[in-house]
C-alpha cells in the first residue's frame, strides 16, 4: 500500500473507553504505525525541561494540552515517517480546530481516513477508570481529574465529533464487552470502510 493511499484510523471516545487498547491491537493486526498522544507528551516532557511541568500538570488535572502542541507532535511524527504505512492515532484530535487541521492534512496528502468512536456507558466508563487507577496507579485517573476530562470532552470533543459526522467519516463502535469482542467489531468496521485491508 503506497504512502498516498495508506489510510489513517483515528480513535475517539470518552475517558476509559478503551481507545488505547484497541488502537494497539489494530496496529498489531495491520502493521500500521501507532501514534499515542499521551506517550508522545510524556516523552516530550522528559526531554524538555521548559515544558515538563506544564504538560504533566495538565494531564494530571484532566486538562487537554494546547491543540497546537498535539498537532505539532502528530505532524512531526507523520512528516518524519519513512515507513509508508497507514497510521493509527490514539488520543489526538479532541478539539474542533484539531479536527479541521487533521482533515486538511489528510486531504492534502490524499490519505483517506476513518474515525472510530468507542461507545461506552458512563457507568462502564467509571468502573474502567477505577480499575485502571488501581492497577496502573495513573495520576490522571482521580475523581477530580475525570470530572474535568469529561467537562473538556463535552466542551471541546463533541464539536470535533460533529465535524467528522458531517463529513460522513464517523463510525460508532460498541465499546462494551470483552476486549476480543470489541476488537472484532473494530476490524469489521475498518474492513467495511477499507476492504483492501482484509488482505493485510
C-alpha atoms as an extended CHARMM CRD file, in Angstrom:
* protein
*
       200  EXT
         1         1  UNK       CA              0.0000000000        0.0000000000        0.0000000000  PROA      1               0.0000000000
         2         2  UNK       CA              1.5930000000        3.2810000000       -1.0850000000  PROA      2               0.0000000000
         3         3  UNK       CA              2.0560000000        6.3700000000        1.0370000000  PROA      3               0.0000000000
         4         4  UNK       CA             -0.5290000000        8.3980000000       -0.8800000000  PROA      4               0.0000000000
         5         5  UNK       CA             -3.3000000000        5.8510000000       -0.3390000000  PROA      5               0.0000000000
         6         6  UNK       CA             -2.4400000000        4.4180000000        3.0780000000  PROA      6               0.0000000000
         7         7  UNK       CA             -5.2630000000        5.4080000000        5.4350000000  PROA      7               0.0000000000
         8         8  UNK       CA             -5.3770000000        6.9870000000        8.8490000000  PROA      8               0.0000000000
         9         9  UNK       CA             -7.5700000000        5.3720000000       11.5070000000  PROA      9               0.0000000000
        10        10  UNK       CA             -8.4390000000        7.7460000000       14.3100000000  PROA      10              0.0000000000
        11        11  UNK       CA             -9.8040000000        6.5280000000       17.6560000000  PROA      11              0.0000000000
        12        12  UNK       CA            -12.0670000000        8.7550000000       19.7390000000  PROA      12              0.0000000000
        13        13  UNK       CA            -14.1160000000        8.0940000000       22.8590000000  PROA      13              0.0000000000
        14        14  UNK       CA            -14.7200000000        9.0900000000       26.4320000000  PROA      14              0.0000000000
        15        15  UNK       CA            -12.0290000000        8.5230000000       29.0720000000  PROA      15              0.0000000000
        16        16  UNK       CA            -11.8430000000        4.8150000000       29.8160000000  PROA      16              0.0000000000
        17        17  UNK       CA            -13.4770000000        3.7770000000       26.5470000000  PROA      17              0.0000000000
        18        18  UNK       CA            -10.5580000000        1.5020000000       25.6670000000  PROA      18              0.0000000000
        19        19  UNK       CA             -9.0900000000        3.5940000000       22.8370000000  PROA      19              0.0000000000
        20        20  UNK       CA             -5.5100000000        2.7900000000       23.7200000000  PROA      20              0.0000000000
        21        21  UNK       CA             -6.0380000000       -0.9580000000       23.9640000000  PROA      21              0.0000000000
        22        22  UNK       CA             -7.9590000000       -1.1760000000       20.7030000000  PROA      22              0.0000000000
        23        23  UNK       CA             -5.5210000000        1.1000000000       18.8800000000  PROA      23              0.0000000000
        24        24  UNK       CA             -2.6260000000       -1.1480000000       19.8930000000  PROA      24              0.0000000000
        25        25  UNK       CA             -4.4670000000       -4.2920000000       18.8230000000  PROA      25              0.0000000000
        26        26  UNK       CA             -5.3320000000       -2.7870000000       15.4550000000  PROA      26              0.0000000000
        27        27  UNK       CA             -1.7510000000       -1.6250000000       14.9310000000  PROA      27              0.0000000000
        28        28  UNK       CA             -0.5470000000       -5.1800000000       15.5750000000  PROA      28              0.0000000000
        29        29  UNK       CA             -3.1850000000       -6.5680000000       13.2060000000  PROA      29              0.0000000000
        30        30  UNK       CA             -2.4780000000       -4.1640000000       10.3350000000  PROA      30              0.0000000000
        31        31  UNK       CA              1.1950000000       -3.3500000000       10.8130000000  PROA      31              0.0000000000
        32        32  UNK       CA              0.2940000000        0.3500000000       10.7440000000  PROA      32              0.0000000000
        33        33  UNK       CA              2.3000000000        2.8770000000       12.7340000000  PROA      33              0.0000000000
        34        34  UNK       CA              0.7370000000        3.9020000000       16.0510000000  PROA      34              0.0000000000
        35        35  UNK       CA              0.6820000000        7.4490000000       17.4000000000  PROA      35              0.0000000000
        36        36  UNK       CA             -0.2350000000        7.5770000000       21.0920000000  PROA      36              0.0000000000
        37        37  UNK       CA             -0.6890000000       11.1620000000       22.1880000000  PROA      37              0.0000000000
        38        38  UNK       CA             -0.1950000000       10.5960000000       25.9210000000  PROA      38              0.0000000000
        39        39  UNK       CA              3.0440000000        8.6910000000       25.3480000000  PROA      39              0.0000000000
        40        40  UNK       CA              4.3310000000       11.3780000000       22.9820000000  PROA      40              0.0000000000
        41        41  UNK       CA              3.5130000000       14.1020000000       25.5040000000  PROA      41              0.0000000000
        42        42  UNK       CA              5.2290000000       12.2590000000       28.3520000000  PROA      42              0.0000000000
        43        43  UNK       CA              8.2830000000       11.6880000000       26.1850000000  PROA      43              0.0000000000
        44        44  UNK       CA              8.3970000000       15.3860000000       25.2910000000  PROA      44              0.0000000000
        45        45  UNK       CA              8.0100000000       16.3280000000       28.9610000000  PROA      45              0.0000000000
        46        46  UNK       CA             11.0220000000       14.1960000000       29.8410000000  PROA      46              0.0000000000
        47        47  UNK       CA             13.1280000000       15.7670000000       27.1060000000  PROA      47              0.0000000000
        48        48  UNK       CA             12.1050000000       19.4080000000       27.5240000000  PROA      48              0.0000000000
        49        49  UNK       CA             12.5920000000       20.9170000000       30.9710000000  PROA      49              0.0000000000
        50        50  UNK       CA             10.6400000000       24.0550000000       29.9980000000  PROA      50              0.0000000000
        51        51  UNK       CA              7.5450000000       22.0450000000       29.0780000000  PROA      51              0.0000000000
        52        52  UNK       CA              7.8700000000       19.3230000000       31.7060000000  PROA      52              0.0000000000
        53        53  UNK       CA              5.7300000000       20.7700000000       34.4890000000  PROA      53              0.0000000000
        54        54  UNK       CA              3.1260000000       22.3400000000       32.1940000000  PROA      54              0.0000000000
        55        55  UNK       CA              2.4910000000       19.1070000000       30.2950000000  PROA      55              0.0000000000
        56        56  UNK       CA              2.3800000000       16.8270000000       33.3250000000  PROA      56              0.0000000000
        57        57  UNK       CA              0.2550000000       19.2490000000       35.3530000000  PROA      57              0.0000000000
        58        58  UNK       CA             -2.2750000000       19.4870000000       32.5210000000  PROA      58              0.0000000000
        59        59  UNK       CA             -2.5030000000       15.7110000000       32.1780000000  PROA      59              0.0000000000
        60        60  UNK       CA             -2.6870000000       15.1460000000       35.9480000000  PROA      60              0.0000000000
        61        61  UNK       CA             -5.5220000000       17.6470000000       36.3570000000  PROA      61              0.0000000000
        62        62  UNK       CA             -7.5810000000       16.4240000000       33.4230000000  PROA      62              0.0000000000
        63        63  UNK       CA             -6.8990000000       19.3410000000       31.1050000000  PROA      63              0.0000000000
        64        64  UNK       CA             -6.2680000000       18.9940000000       27.3910000000  PROA      64              0.0000000000
        65        65  UNK       CA             -2.9080000000       20.3700000000       26.3190000000  PROA      65              0.0000000000
        66        66  UNK       CA             -2.9990000000       23.0830000000       23.6370000000  PROA      66              0.0000000000
        67        67  UNK       CA             -4.1360000000       21.9810000000       20.1860000000  PROA      67              0.0000000000
        68        68  UNK       CA             -1.0320000000       23.3790000000       18.5410000000  PROA      68              0.0000000000
        69        69  UNK       CA              1.1850000000       21.1220000000       20.6870000000  PROA      69              0.0000000000
        70        70  UNK       CA             -0.7620000000       17.9560000000       19.9340000000  PROA      70              0.0000000000
        71        71  UNK       CA             -0.8610000000       18.6960000000       16.2110000000  PROA      71              0.0000000000
        72        72  UNK       CA              2.8350000000       19.6050000000       16.2120000000  PROA      72              0.0000000000
        73        73  UNK       CA              3.7300000000       16.2240000000       17.6910000000  PROA      73              0.0000000000
        74        74  UNK       CA              1.4920000000       14.3400000000       15.2730000000  PROA      74              0.0000000000
        75        75  UNK       CA              2.6570000000       16.2720000000       12.2010000000  PROA      75              0.0000000000
        76        76  UNK       CA              6.3060000000       15.9150000000       13.1970000000  PROA      76              0.0000000000
        77        77  UNK       CA              5.8360000000       12.1800000000       13.6370000000  PROA      77              0.0000000000
        78        78  UNK       CA              3.9640000000       11.8430000000       10.3420000000  PROA      78              0.0000000000
        79        79  UNK       CA              6.2400000000       14.0180000000        8.2010000000  PROA      79              0.0000000000
        80        80  UNK       CA              9.3800000000       12.3370000000        9.5180000000  PROA      80              0.0000000000
        81        81  UNK       CA              7.9930000000        8.8390000000        8.9760000000  PROA      81              0.0000000000
        82        82  UNK       CA              9.5200000000        6.8410000000        6.1560000000  PROA      82              0.0000000000
        83        83  UNK       CA              7.6710000000        3.5220000000        6.5340000000  PROA      83              0.0000000000
        84        84  UNK       CA              4.9350000000        4.4800000000        4.0280000000  PROA      84              0.0000000000
        85        85  UNK       CA              2.3610000000        2.6580000000        6.1450000000  PROA      85              0.0000000000
        86        86  UNK       CA             -1.0610000000        3.6680000000        7.2990000000  PROA      86              0.0000000000
        87        87  UNK       CA             -1.3700000000        5.3350000000       10.6520000000  PROA      87              0.0000000000
        88        88  UNK       CA             -3.4450000000        4.6900000000       13.7640000000  PROA      88              0.0000000000
        89        89  UNK       CA             -3.9670000000        7.6750000000       16.0430000000  PROA      89              0.0000000000
        90        90  UNK       CA             -4.9930000000        7.4260000000       19.6840000000  PROA      90              0.0000000000
        91        91  UNK       CA             -5.8130000000       10.4040000000       21.8850000000  PROA      91              0.0000000000
        92        92  UNK       CA             -5.3560000000       13.2350000000       19.3940000000  PROA      92              0.0000000000
        93        93  UNK       CA             -7.8620000000       15.3840000000       17.5090000000  PROA      93              0.0000000000
        94        94  UNK       CA            -10.0320000000       16.1900000000       20.5190000000  PROA      94              0.0000000000
        95        95  UNK       CA            -10.6970000000       19.8340000000       19.6260000000  PROA      95              0.0000000000
        96        96  UNK       CA            -12.6540000000       21.1040000000       16.6450000000  PROA      96              0.0000000000
        97        97  UNK       CA             -9.6220000000       23.0370000000       15.3950000000  PROA      97              0.0000000000
        98        98  UNK       CA             -7.5850000000       19.8240000000       15.5830000000  PROA      98              0.0000000000
        99        99  UNK       CA            -10.2580000000       18.0420000000       13.5380000000  PROA      99              0.0000000000
       100       100  UNK       CA            -10.1090000000       20.7760000000       10.8840000000  PROA      100             0.0000000000
       101       101  UNK       CA             -6.3190000000       20.6010000000       10.6820000000  PROA      101             0.0000000000
       102       102  UNK       CA             -6.2820000000       16.8010000000       10.6750000000  PROA      102             0.0000000000
       103       103  UNK       CA             -8.7750000000       16.7440000000        7.7980000000  PROA      103             0.0000000000
       104       104  UNK       CA             -6.7570000000       19.3400000000        5.9030000000  PROA      104             0.0000000000
       105       105  UNK       CA             -3.5260000000       17.3570000000        6.2680000000  PROA      105             0.0000000000
       106       106  UNK       CA             -5.1310000000       14.0470000000        5.3060000000  PROA      106             0.0000000000
       107       107  UNK       CA             -6.7830000000       15.6530000000        2.2840000000  PROA      107             0.0000000000
       108       108  UNK       CA             -3.5660000000       17.3480000000        1.1810000000  PROA      108             0.0000000000
       109       109  UNK       CA             -1.7090000000       14.0160000000        1.3320000000  PROA      109             0.0000000000
       110       110  UNK       CA             -4.5910000000       12.1790000000       -0.3940000000  PROA      110             0.0000000000
       111       111  UNK       CA             -4.8630000000        9.9650000000        2.6720000000  PROA      111             0.0000000000
       112       112  UNK       CA             -8.3350000000        8.5130000000        3.3170000000  PROA      112             0.0000000000
       113       113  UNK       CA             -9.3010000000        8.1920000000        6.9370000000  PROA      113             0.0000000000
       114       114  UNK       CA            -11.9810000000        6.9200000000        9.2760000000  PROA      114             0.0000000000
       115       115  UNK       CA            -12.9190000000        7.9800000000       12.7980000000  PROA      115             0.0000000000
       116       116  UNK       CA            -13.8700000000        5.1620000000       15.1740000000  PROA      116             0.0000000000
       117       117  UNK       CA            -15.7660000000        6.1830000000       18.2880000000  PROA      117             0.0000000000
       118       118  UNK       CA            -15.7800000000        3.5680000000       21.0480000000  PROA      118             0.0000000000
       119       119  UNK       CA            -19.1160000000        3.9600000000       22.7860000000  PROA      119             0.0000000000
       120       120  UNK       CA            -19.4080000000        3.0240000000       26.4690000000  PROA      120             0.0000000000
       121       121  UNK       CA            -21.9270000000        3.9280000000       29.1590000000  PROA      121             0.0000000000
       122       122  UNK       CA            -20.9710000000        6.3640000000       31.9170000000  PROA      122             0.0000000000
       123       123  UNK       CA            -21.2820000000        3.5240000000       34.4410000000  PROA      123             0.0000000000
       124       124  UNK       CA            -18.8770000000        1.3190000000       32.4740000000  PROA      124             0.0000000000
       125       125  UNK       CA            -16.5010000000        4.2350000000       31.9750000000  PROA      125             0.0000000000
       126       126  UNK       CA            -16.3040000000        4.8930000000       35.7260000000  PROA      126             0.0000000000
       127       127  UNK       CA            -15.7090000000        1.1920000000       36.5130000000  PROA      127             0.0000000000
       128       128  UNK       CA            -12.8700000000        1.0190000000       33.9950000000  PROA      128             0.0000000000
       129       129  UNK       CA            -11.2680000000        4.2180000000       35.2610000000  PROA      129             0.0000000000
       130       130  UNK       CA            -11.3720000000        2.9660000000       38.8620000000  PROA      130             0.0000000000
       131       131  UNK       CA             -9.8560000000       -0.3600000000       37.8280000000  PROA      131             0.0000000000
       132       132  UNK       CA             -7.1600000000        1.3370000000       35.7510000000  PROA      132             0.0000000000
       133       133  UNK       CA             -6.2870000000        3.7090000000       38.5840000000  PROA      133             0.0000000000
       134       134  UNK       CA             -5.8050000000        0.7430000000       40.9130000000  PROA      134             0.0000000000
       135       135  UNK       CA             -3.7480000000       -1.3590000000       38.5010000000  PROA      135             0.0000000000
       136       136  UNK       CA             -1.6780000000        1.3120000000       36.7500000000  PROA      136             0.0000000000
       137       137  UNK       CA             -1.5940000000        3.9330000000       39.5300000000  PROA      137             0.0000000000
       138       138  UNK       CA             -2.1740000000        6.6710000000       36.9710000000  PROA      138             0.0000000000
       139       139  UNK       CA             -2.1190000000       10.1800000000       38.4170000000  PROA      139             0.0000000000
       140       140  UNK       CA             -4.6770000000       11.3820000000       35.8520000000  PROA      140             0.0000000000
       141       141  UNK       CA             -7.3650000000        8.9030000000       36.9710000000  PROA      141             0.0000000000
       142       142  UNK       CA             -8.5100000000       10.6930000000       40.1120000000  PROA      142             0.0000000000
       143       143  UNK       CA            -12.1900000000       11.5430000000       40.5390000000  PROA      143             0.0000000000
       144       144  UNK       CA            -11.4550000000       15.2500000000       40.1670000000  PROA      144             0.0000000000
       145       145  UNK       CA             -9.3580000000       14.7570000000       37.0280000000  PROA      145             0.0000000000
       146       146  UNK       CA            -12.0350000000       12.5400000000       35.4850000000  PROA      146             0.0000000000
       147       147  UNK       CA            -14.7140000000       15.1850000000       36.0720000000  PROA      147             0.0000000000
       148       148  UNK       CA            -12.5260000000       17.7860000000       34.4210000000  PROA      148             0.0000000000
       149       149  UNK       CA            -11.7700000000       15.4860000000       31.4920000000  PROA      149             0.0000000000
       150       150  UNK       CA            -15.4860000000       14.9350000000       30.9560000000  PROA      150             0.0000000000
       151       151  UNK       CA            -16.0670000000       18.6980000000       31.0010000000  PROA      151             0.0000000000
       152       152  UNK       CA            -13.3150000000       19.0770000000       28.4110000000  PROA      152             0.0000000000
       153       153  UNK       CA            -14.9000000000       16.2760000000       26.3880000000  PROA      153             0.0000000000
       154       154  UNK       CA            -18.3350000000       17.8880000000       26.3790000000  PROA      154             0.0000000000
       155       155  UNK       CA            -16.9660000000       21.3310000000       25.5530000000  PROA      155             0.0000000000
       156       156  UNK       CA            -14.2970000000       20.5020000000       23.0050000000  PROA      156             0.0000000000
       157       157  UNK       CA            -14.5840000000       16.9390000000       21.6890000000  PROA      157             0.0000000000
       158       158  UNK       CA            -18.2810000000       16.9890000000       20.8570000000  PROA      158             0.0000000000
       159       159  UNK       CA            -17.7470000000       19.7420000000       18.2230000000  PROA      159             0.0000000000
       160       160  UNK       CA            -14.9190000000       17.6740000000       16.7030000000  PROA      160             0.0000000000
       161       161  UNK       CA            -17.2530000000       14.6810000000       16.5580000000  PROA      161             0.0000000000
       162       162  UNK       CA            -19.9040000000       16.7850000000       14.8230000000  PROA      162             0.0000000000
       163       163  UNK       CA            -17.3260000000       17.8410000000       12.2260000000  PROA      163             0.0000000000
       164       164  UNK       CA            -16.4430000000       14.2310000000       11.3780000000  PROA      164             0.0000000000
       165       165  UNK       CA            -20.1080000000       13.2050000000       11.3360000000  PROA      165             0.0000000000
       166       166  UNK       CA            -20.8350000000       15.9240000000        8.7930000000  PROA      166             0.0000000000
       167       167  UNK       CA            -18.0120000000       14.5420000000        6.6320000000  PROA      167             0.0000000000
       168       168  UNK       CA            -19.5550000000       11.0530000000        6.7720000000  PROA      168             0.0000000000
       169       169  UNK       CA            -16.3390000000        9.6600000000        8.2520000000  PROA      169             0.0000000000
       170       170  UNK       CA            -17.5340000000        8.9490000000       11.7970000000  PROA      170             0.0000000000
       171       171  UNK       CA            -18.4040000000        5.3940000000       12.8510000000  PROA      171             0.0000000000
       172       172  UNK       CA            -19.6100000000        4.3940000000       16.2890000000  PROA      172             0.0000000000
       173       173  UNK       CA            -18.4170000000        1.0460000000       17.6340000000  PROA      173             0.0000000000
       174       174  UNK       CA            -19.8840000000       -0.6680000000       20.6810000000  PROA      174             0.0000000000
       175       175  UNK       CA            -17.0390000000       -0.4560000000       23.1840000000  PROA      175             0.0000000000
       176       176  UNK       CA            -18.5040000000       -2.7560000000       25.8420000000  PROA      176             0.0000000000
       177       177  UNK       CA            -17.8810000000       -6.4540000000       26.3230000000  PROA      177             0.0000000000
       178       178  UNK       CA            -14.6470000000       -8.4100000000       26.1280000000  PROA      178             0.0000000000
       179       179  UNK       CA            -11.5310000000       -6.8980000000       24.5690000000  PROA      179             0.0000000000
       180       180  UNK       CA            -11.6600000000       -9.5800000000       21.8670000000  PROA      180             0.0000000000
       181       181  UNK       CA            -15.3040000000       -8.8650000000       21.0110000000  PROA      181             0.0000000000
       182       182  UNK       CA            -14.6350000000       -5.1370000000       20.7480000000  PROA      182             0.0000000000
       183       183  UNK       CA            -11.5880000000       -5.8160000000       18.5770000000  PROA      183             0.0000000000
       184       184  UNK       CA            -13.7280000000       -7.9130000000       16.2220000000  PROA      184             0.0000000000
       185       185  UNK       CA            -16.1940000000       -5.0260000000       15.8800000000  PROA      185             0.0000000000
       186       186  UNK       CA            -13.3460000000       -2.6060000000       15.1840000000  PROA      186             0.0000000000
       187       187  UNK       CA            -11.9180000000       -4.8930000000       12.4880000000  PROA      187             0.0000000000
       188       188  UNK       CA            -15.3470000000       -5.3090000000       10.8980000000  PROA      188             0.0000000000
       189       189  UNK       CA            -15.9110000000       -1.5430000000       10.7860000000  PROA      189             0.0000000000
       190       190  UNK       CA            -12.4510000000       -0.8370000000        9.3490000000  PROA      190             0.0000000000
       191       191  UNK       CA            -12.8170000000       -3.5140000000        6.6740000000  PROA      191             0.0000000000
       192       192  UNK       CA            -16.1940000000       -2.1490000000        5.6590000000  PROA      192             0.0000000000
       193       193  UNK       CA            -14.5370000000        1.2140000000        5.0280000000  PROA      193             0.0000000000
       194       194  UNK       CA            -11.2490000000       -0.1580000000        3.6250000000  PROA      194             0.0000000000
       195       195  UNK       CA            -11.8870000000       -3.6210000000        2.1050000000  PROA      195             0.0000000000
       196       196  UNK       CA             -8.3080000000       -3.9670000000        0.9000000000  PROA      196             0.0000000000
       197       197  UNK       CA             -7.0680000000       -4.1000000000        4.4810000000  PROA      197             0.0000000000
       198       198  UNK       CA             -8.6100000000       -7.5480000000        4.8010000000  PROA      198             0.0000000000
       199       199  UNK       CA             -5.5880000000       -8.8270000000        2.8760000000  PROA      199             0.0000000000
       200       200  UNK       CA             -3.0270000000       -7.4060000000        5.3200000000  PROA      200             0.0000000000
